[in-house]
mmCIF file of C-alpha atoms in Angstrom:
data_model
loop_
_atom_site.group_PDB
_atom_site.id
_atom_site.type_symbol
_atom_site.label_atom_id
_atom_site.label_comp_id
_atom_site.label_asym_id
_atom_site.label_seq_id
_atom_site.Cartn_x
_atom_site.Cartn_y
_atom_site.Cartn_z
ATOM 1 C CA GLY A 1 -9.696 89.013 -28.656
ATOM 2 C CA PHE A 2 -8.565 85.361 -28.214
ATOM 3 C CA ILE A 3 -10.627 84.105 -31.295
ATOM 4 C CA ARG A 4 -8.979 86.937 -33.559
ATOM 5 C CA GLN A 5 -5.304 86.108 -32.086
ATOM 6 C CA SER A 6 -6.019 82.640 -32.923
ATOM 7 C CA ASN A 7 -6.867 83.281 -36.533
ATOM 8 C CA GLY A 8 -10.380 82.038 -35.856
ATOM 9 C CA HIS A 9 -13.724 83.698 -36.213
ATOM 10 C CA ILE A 10 -17.043 83.566 -34.375
ATOM 11 C CA GLU A 11 -20.672 83.122 -35.998
ATOM 12 C CA ILE A 12 -23.798 83.952 -33.932
ATOM 13 C CA LYS A 13 -27.223 82.863 -35.158
ATOM 14 C CA SER A 14 -30.355 83.874 -33.363
ATOM 15 C CA GLU A 15 -34.192 83.082 -34.037
ATOM 16 C CA VAL A 16 -36.893 84.512 -32.085
ATOM 17 C CA GLY A 17 -38.378 81.488 -29.980
ATOM 18 C CA GLN A 18 -35.597 79.134 -31.066
ATOM 19 C CA GLY A 19 -32.577 80.642 -29.106
ATOM 20 C CA THR A 20 -29.284 81.734 -30.091
ATOM 21 C CA THR A 21 -26.145 79.472 -31.344
ATOM 22 C CA VAL A 22 -22.710 80.574 -30.918
ATOM 23 C CA SER A 23 -20.091 79.110 -32.964
ATOM 24 C CA MET A 24 -16.370 79.563 -32.844
ATOM 25 C CA TYR A 25 -14.021 78.488 -35.557
ATOM 26 C CA PHE A 26 -10.287 77.860 -35.190
ATOM 27 C CA PRO A 27 -7.845 76.779 -37.621
ATOM 28 C CA ARG A 28 -6.657 73.252 -37.380
ATOM 29 C CA SER A 29 -3.494 72.795 -35.615
ATOM 30 C CA ASP A 30 -0.367 71.926 -37.308
ATOM 31 C CA PRO A 31 0.747 68.350 -36.576
ATOM 32 C CA SER A 32 4.180 69.177 -37.117
ATOM 33 C CA VAL A 33 4.122 71.642 -34.303
ATOM 34 C CA VAL A 34 2.370 69.447 -31.790
ATOM 35 C CA ALA A 35 4.458 66.377 -32.363
ATOM 36 C CA PRO A 36 7.708 67.724 -30.994
ATOM 37 C CA ALA A 37 6.173 68.399 -27.505
ATOM 38 C CA ALA A 38 4.714 64.990 -27.386
ATOM 39 C CA ALA A 39 8.117 63.602 -28.474
ATOM 40 C CA ARG A 40 9.994 65.434 -25.809
ATOM 41 C CA ARG A 41 7.632 63.913 -23.224
ATOM 42 C CA ARG A 42 8.535 60.362 -24.573
ATOM 43 C CA THR A 43 12.288 60.937 -24.523
ATOM 44 C CA MET A 44 12.613 62.212 -21.068
ATOM 45 C CA PRO A 45 16.024 61.011 -19.864
ATOM 46 C CA ARG A 46 15.683 57.394 -18.309
ATOM 47 C CA GLY A 47 17.934 54.693 -16.607
ATOM 48 C CA SER A 48 18.046 51.542 -14.539
ATOM 49 C CA GLU A 49 20.029 52.665 -11.791
ATOM 50 C CA ARG A 50 19.166 52.023 -8.232
ATOM 51 C CA ILE A 51 17.640 55.099 -6.271
ATOM 52 C CA LEU A 52 16.769 55.576 -2.747
ATOM 53 C CA VAL A 53 13.956 58.221 -2.218
ATOM 54 C CA VAL A 54 13.969 59.658 1.422
ATOM 55 C CA GLU A 55 10.811 61.727 2.124
ATOM 56 C CA ASP A 56 9.003 61.835 5.377
ATOM 57 C CA GLU A 57 5.590 62.923 3.467
ATOM 58 C CA ASP A 58 3.960 59.494 2.620
ATOM 59 C CA ALA A 59 2.008 60.713 -0.517
ATOM 60 C CA VAL A 60 5.151 62.693 -1.811
ATOM 61 C CA ARG A 61 7.282 59.727 -1.210
ATOM 62 C CA ALA A 62 4.869 57.305 -3.349
ATOM 63 C CA ILE A 63 4.446 59.724 -6.103
ATOM 64 C CA VAL A 64 8.375 60.454 -6.472
ATOM 65 C CA GLY A 65 8.765 56.711 -6.285
ATOM 66 C CA GLU A 66 6.197 56.095 -8.982
ATOM 67 C CA GLN A 67 7.805 58.631 -11.182
ATOM 68 C CA LEU A 68 11.291 57.314 -10.967
ATOM 69 C CA GLY A 69 10.007 53.820 -11.392
ATOM 70 C CA SER A 70 8.221 54.979 -14.583
ATOM 71 C CA LEU A 71 11.314 56.324 -16.056
ATOM 72 C CA GLY A 72 12.981 52.760 -15.316
ATOM 73 C CA TYR A 73 14.852 53.145 -12.408
ATOM 74 C CA ASP A 74 14.891 50.522 -9.696
ATOM 75 C CA VAL A 75 13.586 52.319 -6.520
ATOM 76 C CA ALA A 76 13.457 52.052 -2.939
ATOM 77 C CA LEU A 77 11.653 54.488 -0.284
ATOM 78 C CA ALA A 78 12.635 55.497 3.013
ATOM 79 C CA ARG A 79 10.395 57.595 5.440
ATOM 80 C CA ASN A 80 13.281 59.429 7.384
ATOM 81 C CA ALA A 81 17.074 59.451 7.412
ATOM 82 C CA GLU A 82 17.619 56.759 9.996
ATOM 83 C CA HIS A 83 15.444 54.321 7.635
ATOM 84 C CA ALA A 84 17.451 55.530 4.819
ATOM 85 C CA LEU A 85 20.798 54.551 6.510
ATOM 86 C CA GLU A 86 19.329 50.952 7.408
ATOM 87 C CA LEU A 87 18.662 50.586 3.493
ATOM 88 C CA LEU A 88 21.924 51.646 2.487
ATOM 89 C CA ARG A 89 23.602 49.362 4.859
ATOM 90 C CA ALA A 90 21.645 46.613 3.431
ATOM 91 C CA SER A 91 22.009 47.228 -0.216
ATOM 92 C CA LYS A 92 24.090 49.180 -2.700
ATOM 93 C CA PHE A 93 22.166 52.398 -4.204
ATOM 94 C CA ASP A 94 23.492 54.537 -7.147
ATOM 95 C CA LEU A 95 21.616 57.874 -5.957
ATOM 96 C CA VAL A 96 19.946 58.930 -2.920
ATOM 97 C CA LEU A 97 17.093 61.686 -3.515
ATOM 98 C CA THR A 98 16.399 63.255 -0.320
ATOM 99 C CA ASP A 99 14.107 65.848 1.035
ATOM 100 C CA VAL A 100 16.070 68.758 2.972
ATOM 101 C CA VAL A 101 13.649 69.249 5.930
ATOM 102 C CA MET A 102 12.822 65.956 8.037
ATOM 103 C CA PRO A 103 11.998 64.883 11.607
ATOM 104 C CA GLY A 104 14.129 62.910 13.493
ATOM 105 C CA ARG A 105 17.887 63.070 14.313
ATOM 106 C CA LEU A 106 19.109 63.846 11.000
ATOM 107 C CA ASN A 107 18.109 66.255 8.287
ATOM 108 C CA GLY A 108 18.826 65.660 4.489
ATOM 109 C CA LYS A 109 22.120 67.678 4.826
ATOM 110 C CA ALA A 110 23.234 65.593 7.852
ATOM 111 C CA LEU A 111 22.121 62.458 6.072
ATOM 112 C CA ALA A 112 24.260 63.461 3.022
ATOM 113 C CA GLU A 113 27.183 64.042 4.940
ATOM 114 C CA GLU A 114 26.767 60.538 6.625
ATOM 115 C CA ILE A 115 26.640 59.063 3.164
ATOM 116 C CA GLN A 116 29.375 60.825 1.779
ATOM 117 C CA ARG A 117 31.535 59.591 4.743
ATOM 118 C CA LEU A 118 30.217 55.981 4.453
ATOM 119 C CA TRP A 119 29.424 55.308 0.805
ATOM 120 C CA PRO A 120 31.453 58.201 -1.310
ATOM 121 C CA ASP A 121 30.558 57.061 -4.660
ATOM 122 C CA THR A 122 26.720 57.325 -4.025
ATOM 123 C CA ARG A 123 25.309 60.423 -5.730
ATOM 124 C CA ILE A 124 23.038 62.897 -3.885
ATOM 125 C CA VAL A 125 20.213 65.038 -4.879
ATOM 126 C CA PHE A 126 18.260 67.244 -2.560
ATOM 127 C CA MET A 127 14.657 68.270 -2.821
ATOM 128 C CA SER A 128 12.852 70.663 -0.777
ATOM 129 C CA GLY A 129 9.874 72.804 -0.933
ATOM 130 C CA TYR A 130 11.468 75.348 1.403
ATOM 131 C CA SER A 131 14.108 77.821 1.103
ATOM 132 C CA GLU A 132 17.648 76.290 0.025
ATOM 133 C CA ASN A 133 19.313 78.195 2.957
ATOM 134 C CA MET A 134 20.199 74.756 4.829
ATOM 135 C CA LEU A 135 22.390 74.131 1.898
ATOM 136 C CA MET A 136 23.885 77.578 1.548
ATOM 137 C CA ARG A 137 27.221 78.803 2.420
ATOM 138 C CA ASP A 138 28.099 82.466 1.935
ATOM 139 C CA GLY A 139 24.589 83.123 0.225
ATOM 140 C CA ARG A 140 25.338 80.430 -2.396
ATOM 141 C CA LEU A 141 24.615 76.712 -2.805
ATOM 142 C CA ASP A 142 27.875 74.823 -2.085
ATOM 143 C CA SER A 143 29.545 73.616 -5.468
ATOM 144 C CA GLY A 144 28.253 70.439 -6.591
ATOM 145 C CA VAL A 145 25.056 70.562 -4.561
ATOM 146 C CA LEU A 146 22.050 69.457 -6.842
ATOM 147 C CA LEU A 147 18.618 70.680 -5.656
ATOM 148 C CA LEU A 148 15.207 69.877 -7.077
ATOM 149 C CA ALA A 149 12.710 72.788 -6.023
ATOM 150 C CA LYS A 150 9.275 71.342 -5.149
ATOM 151 C CA PRO A 151 6.861 71.560 -6.702
ATOM 152 C CA TYR A 152 8.346 70.275 -9.772
ATOM 153 C CA VAL A 153 7.469 68.611 -13.058
ATOM 154 C CA LYS A 154 8.498 65.100 -14.093
ATOM 155 C CA ALA A 155 10.933 66.337 -16.757
ATOM 156 C CA ASP A 156 12.799 68.281 -14.302
ATOM 157 C CA LEU A 157 13.112 65.234 -11.922
ATOM 158 C CA ALA A 158 14.121 63.048 -14.953
ATOM 159 C CA ARG A 159 16.682 65.620 -15.949
ATOM 160 C CA ILE A 160 18.354 66.300 -12.655
ATOM 161 C CA ILE A 161 18.690 62.697 -11.761
ATOM 162 C CA ARG A 162 20.251 61.690 -15.066
ATOM 163 C CA ASN A 163 22.428 64.688 -14.873
ATOM 164 C CA ALA A 164 23.504 63.499 -11.298
ATOM 165 C CA LEU A 165 24.101 60.049 -12.336
ATOM 166 C CA THR A 166 26.244 60.727 -15.388
ATOM 167 C CA ALA A 167 28.352 63.698 -14.001
ATOM 168 C CA ASN A 168 31.929 63.165 -13.945
ATOM 169 C CA GLY A 169 34.084 62.803 -10.971
ATOM 170 C CA ARG A 170 32.908 62.111 -7.426
ATOM 171 C CA ASN A 171 29.455 62.653 -5.745
ATOM 172 C CA GLY A 172 27.733 66.005 -6.230
ATOM 173 C CA PHE A 173 27.402 66.729 -2.717
ATOM 174 C CA GLY A 174 30.406 68.118 -1.072
ATOM 175 C CA SER A 175 32.586 67.843 -4.076
ATOM 176 C CA ALA A 176 33.343 70.352 -7.120
ATOM 177 C CA ALA A 177 32.636 67.546 -9.499
ATOM 178 C CA ALA A 178 28.984 68.216 -10.202
ATOM 179 C CA HIS A 179 27.603 71.435 -11.632
ATOM 180 C CA GLY A 180 25.941 73.482 -8.960
ATOM 181 C CA GLN A 181 22.074 73.904 -9.230
ATOM 182 C CA ALA A 182 20.025 72.238 -11.769
#
């Protein structure tokens, strides 16, 4: 079983009227094996750029904002596409991380198209817990569209944001500059 697979062993001691003691022994973990995983967590891609998070779910918006802030980014939060456009008119952002499905006049794709028209240098990353069909053409994601599928782990968020910000060429949405799905 598990103990043998782990190169361990088990001892069982039993005394009438005293009870039974079961002891499991496992080999010590090798610190050189454990350290790289911890080092990877500490070396997640970081940055200091301004990022606008557009998400209609309050809790999700707050968590994403906290995660990006902990990676060093300067983060602003918008509750929907219209709010995002207000913030974009008032301040410059390097990247917009937007949910795809949102209530209101504009969904994430329509917001991205408007951003591309008004602020073509602003990078865009989509996030969605739903199907990517809204971003697809001919059964595939458009070239350059970056999609972070929910649920995700913080390392995936860190990687896709850093990749979007460092990609050569124009914005990842609507151009061939970025490299497809992340």
